[in-house]
Short mmCIF file of C-alpha atoms in Angstrom, two decimals:
data_model
loop_
_atom_site.label_atom_id
_atom_site.label_comp_id
_atom_site.label_asym_id
_atom_site.label_seq_id
_atom_site.Cartn_x
_atom_site.Cartn_y
_atom_site.Cartn_z
CA MET A 116 49.07 36.03 -70.99
CA LYS A 117 47.37 32.67 -71.48
CA PRO A 118 48.11 30.69 -74.66
CA VAL A 119 45.24 30.38 -77.12
CA TYR A 120 44.52 26.95 -78.60
CA ARG A 121 42.37 26.45 -81.65
CA VAL A 122 40.43 23.20 -81.78
CA LEU A 123 40.17 21.57 -85.19
CA CYS A 124 36.58 20.48 -85.77
CA LEU A 125 35.46 18.00 -88.40
CA THR A 126 32.07 18.20 -90.11
CA THR A 127 30.11 15.64 -92.08
CA GLY A 128 29.84 15.71 -95.83
CA SER A 129 26.77 15.12 -97.93
CA PHE A 130 26.02 11.59 -96.66
CA SER A 131 23.74 12.91 -93.91
CA SER A 132 20.41 13.98 -95.36
CA ARG A 133 18.92 16.00 -92.46
CA TYR A 134 21.81 17.13 -90.26
CA VAL A 135 25.34 18.44 -90.30
CA TYR A 136 27.41 16.74 -87.59
CA LYS A 137 30.46 18.37 -86.01
CA LEU A 138 33.20 16.63 -84.02
CA CYS A 139 35.68 18.76 -82.09
CA PRO A 140 38.12 16.14 -80.71
CA PHE A 141 38.55 16.18 -76.92
CA ASN A 142 35.83 18.82 -76.73
CA LYS A 143 32.33 18.03 -78.06
CA VAL A 144 30.08 16.50 -80.73
CA ALA A 145 27.06 18.39 -82.10
CA GLN A 146 24.39 18.23 -84.79
CA LYS A 147 22.57 21.02 -86.56
CA PRO A 148 19.64 20.74 -89.00
CA LYS A 149 20.67 21.51 -92.59
CA GLN A 150 17.54 23.60 -93.02
CA GLY A 151 18.50 25.89 -90.13
CA GLY A 152 17.86 25.78 -86.42
CA SER A 153 19.88 25.47 -83.27
CA GLU A 154 22.80 23.16 -82.60
CA THR A 155 22.16 20.12 -80.38
CA ASN A 156 24.90 18.87 -78.06
CA LEU A 157 25.53 15.15 -78.68
CA GLY A 158 28.10 14.90 -75.88
CA VAL A 159 31.25 16.36 -74.39
CA TRP A 160 34.61 14.59 -74.16
CA GLY A 161 34.49 11.86 -71.57
CA SER A 162 37.15 9.20 -72.01
CA TRP A 163 38.88 6.67 -74.20
CA ALA A 164 36.49 3.74 -74.54
CA GLY A 165 38.03 1.09 -76.80
CA PRO A 166 38.50 -2.53 -75.77
CA GLU A 167 41.28 -3.35 -73.31
CA ASN A 168 43.68 -4.39 -76.07
CA ASN A 169 43.00 -1.23 -78.14
CA LYS A 170 41.77 1.41 -75.67
CA PHE A 171 42.54 4.38 -77.92
CA SER A 172 40.39 3.14 -80.82
CA MET A 173 37.14 4.63 -79.44
CA MET A 174 36.32 7.99 -77.91
CA LYS A 175 33.31 8.47 -75.63
CA TYR A 176 31.40 11.75 -75.48
CA ASP A 177 28.55 11.91 -72.96
CA HIS A 178 26.30 14.32 -71.02
CA GLY A 179 24.79 15.80 -74.19
CA THR A 180 21.38 17.45 -74.47
CA GLY A 181 18.63 15.33 -72.95
CA CYS A 182 16.25 13.56 -75.30
CA TRP A 183 12.56 14.15 -74.82
CA GLN A 184 11.44 11.47 -72.35
CA GLY A 185 14.80 9.77 -72.72
CA PRO A 186 18.45 9.78 -71.71
CA ASN A 187 21.03 12.47 -72.37
CA ARG A 188 22.56 12.14 -75.81
CA SER A 189 25.96 10.45 -76.12
CA THR A 190 28.34 9.63 -78.97
CA MET A 191 30.97 6.97 -79.54
CA VAL A 192 33.66 7.90 -82.06
CA LYS A 193 35.41 4.98 -83.74
CA LEU A 194 38.89 5.74 -85.10
CA SER A 195 40.53 4.09 -88.09
CA CYS A 196 43.70 4.58 -90.10
CA GLY A 197 43.33 6.73 -93.21
CA ARG A 198 45.37 8.99 -95.47
CA GLU A 199 43.41 12.07 -94.38
CA THR A 200 41.39 13.08 -91.33
CA MET A 201 37.71 12.92 -92.20
CA VAL A 202 34.30 11.77 -90.98
CA LEU A 203 33.36 8.51 -92.70
CA SER A 204 29.87 8.03 -91.28
CA THR A 205 27.45 9.09 -88.57
CA SER A 206 24.50 7.03 -87.35
CA GLU A 207 22.08 6.67 -84.45
CA PRO A 208 22.11 2.92 -83.66
CA SER A 209 19.97 3.43 -80.53
CA ARG A 210 17.72 6.28 -79.46
CA CYS A 211 19.90 9.26 -78.46
CA GLU A 212 23.09 7.20 -78.82
CA TYR A 213 25.21 8.16 -81.81
CA LEU A 214 28.13 6.49 -83.57
CA MET A 215 30.62 8.48 -85.63
CA GLU A 216 33.42 6.85 -87.60
CA ILE A 217 36.47 8.86 -88.57
CA SER A 218 39.73 8.09 -90.33
CA THR A 219 43.00 9.83 -89.57
CA PRO A 220 46.70 9.27 -90.27
CA ALA A 221 47.26 9.88 -86.53
CA PHE A 222 45.75 6.43 -85.86
CA CYS A 223 47.99 4.61 -88.36
CA GLN A 224 50.85 2.42 -87.26
CA GLU A 225 54.15 3.70 -88.57
CA GLY A 226 54.87 2.29 -92.02
CA VAL A 227 51.38 0.76 -92.49
CA HIS A 228 48.80 2.36 -94.78
CA ASP A 229 45.00 2.24 -94.60
CA ASP A 230 44.95 -0.83 -96.87
CA GLY A 231 47.07 -2.69 -94.29
CA SER A 232 50.10 -2.97 -96.56
CA ASP A 233 53.65 -2.01 -95.67
CA HIS A 234 55.23 0.72 -97.76
CA ASP A 235 58.86 0.69 -98.80
CA GLU A 236 60.53 3.77 -100.23
CA LEU A 237 62.59 3.27 -103.38
#
């Protein structure tokens, strides 16, 4: 019997006016109109894409649904340290190229909080 793995997916909150965005880490990114309609693939897991000195700070998702008269959609996911795992923002800086920013305690350095301060237990 094969093991079954459940992928935790994150969705956007109310900051997006037209779409709900969904990030399933190491799987895919998608958007769906809030008013109904089909889901659009914004990319599937590709690789770590951060700078050489911080490679694991960015995730690249590519080979999404093609844009009309344009490239296939792709998404860069920027990671930051935070107390909880959540989507902070989603934007489309270039046509069919998306940027999603998420925070997660998994990205924090041990003993350092999202405000950059060290924490000492009493």
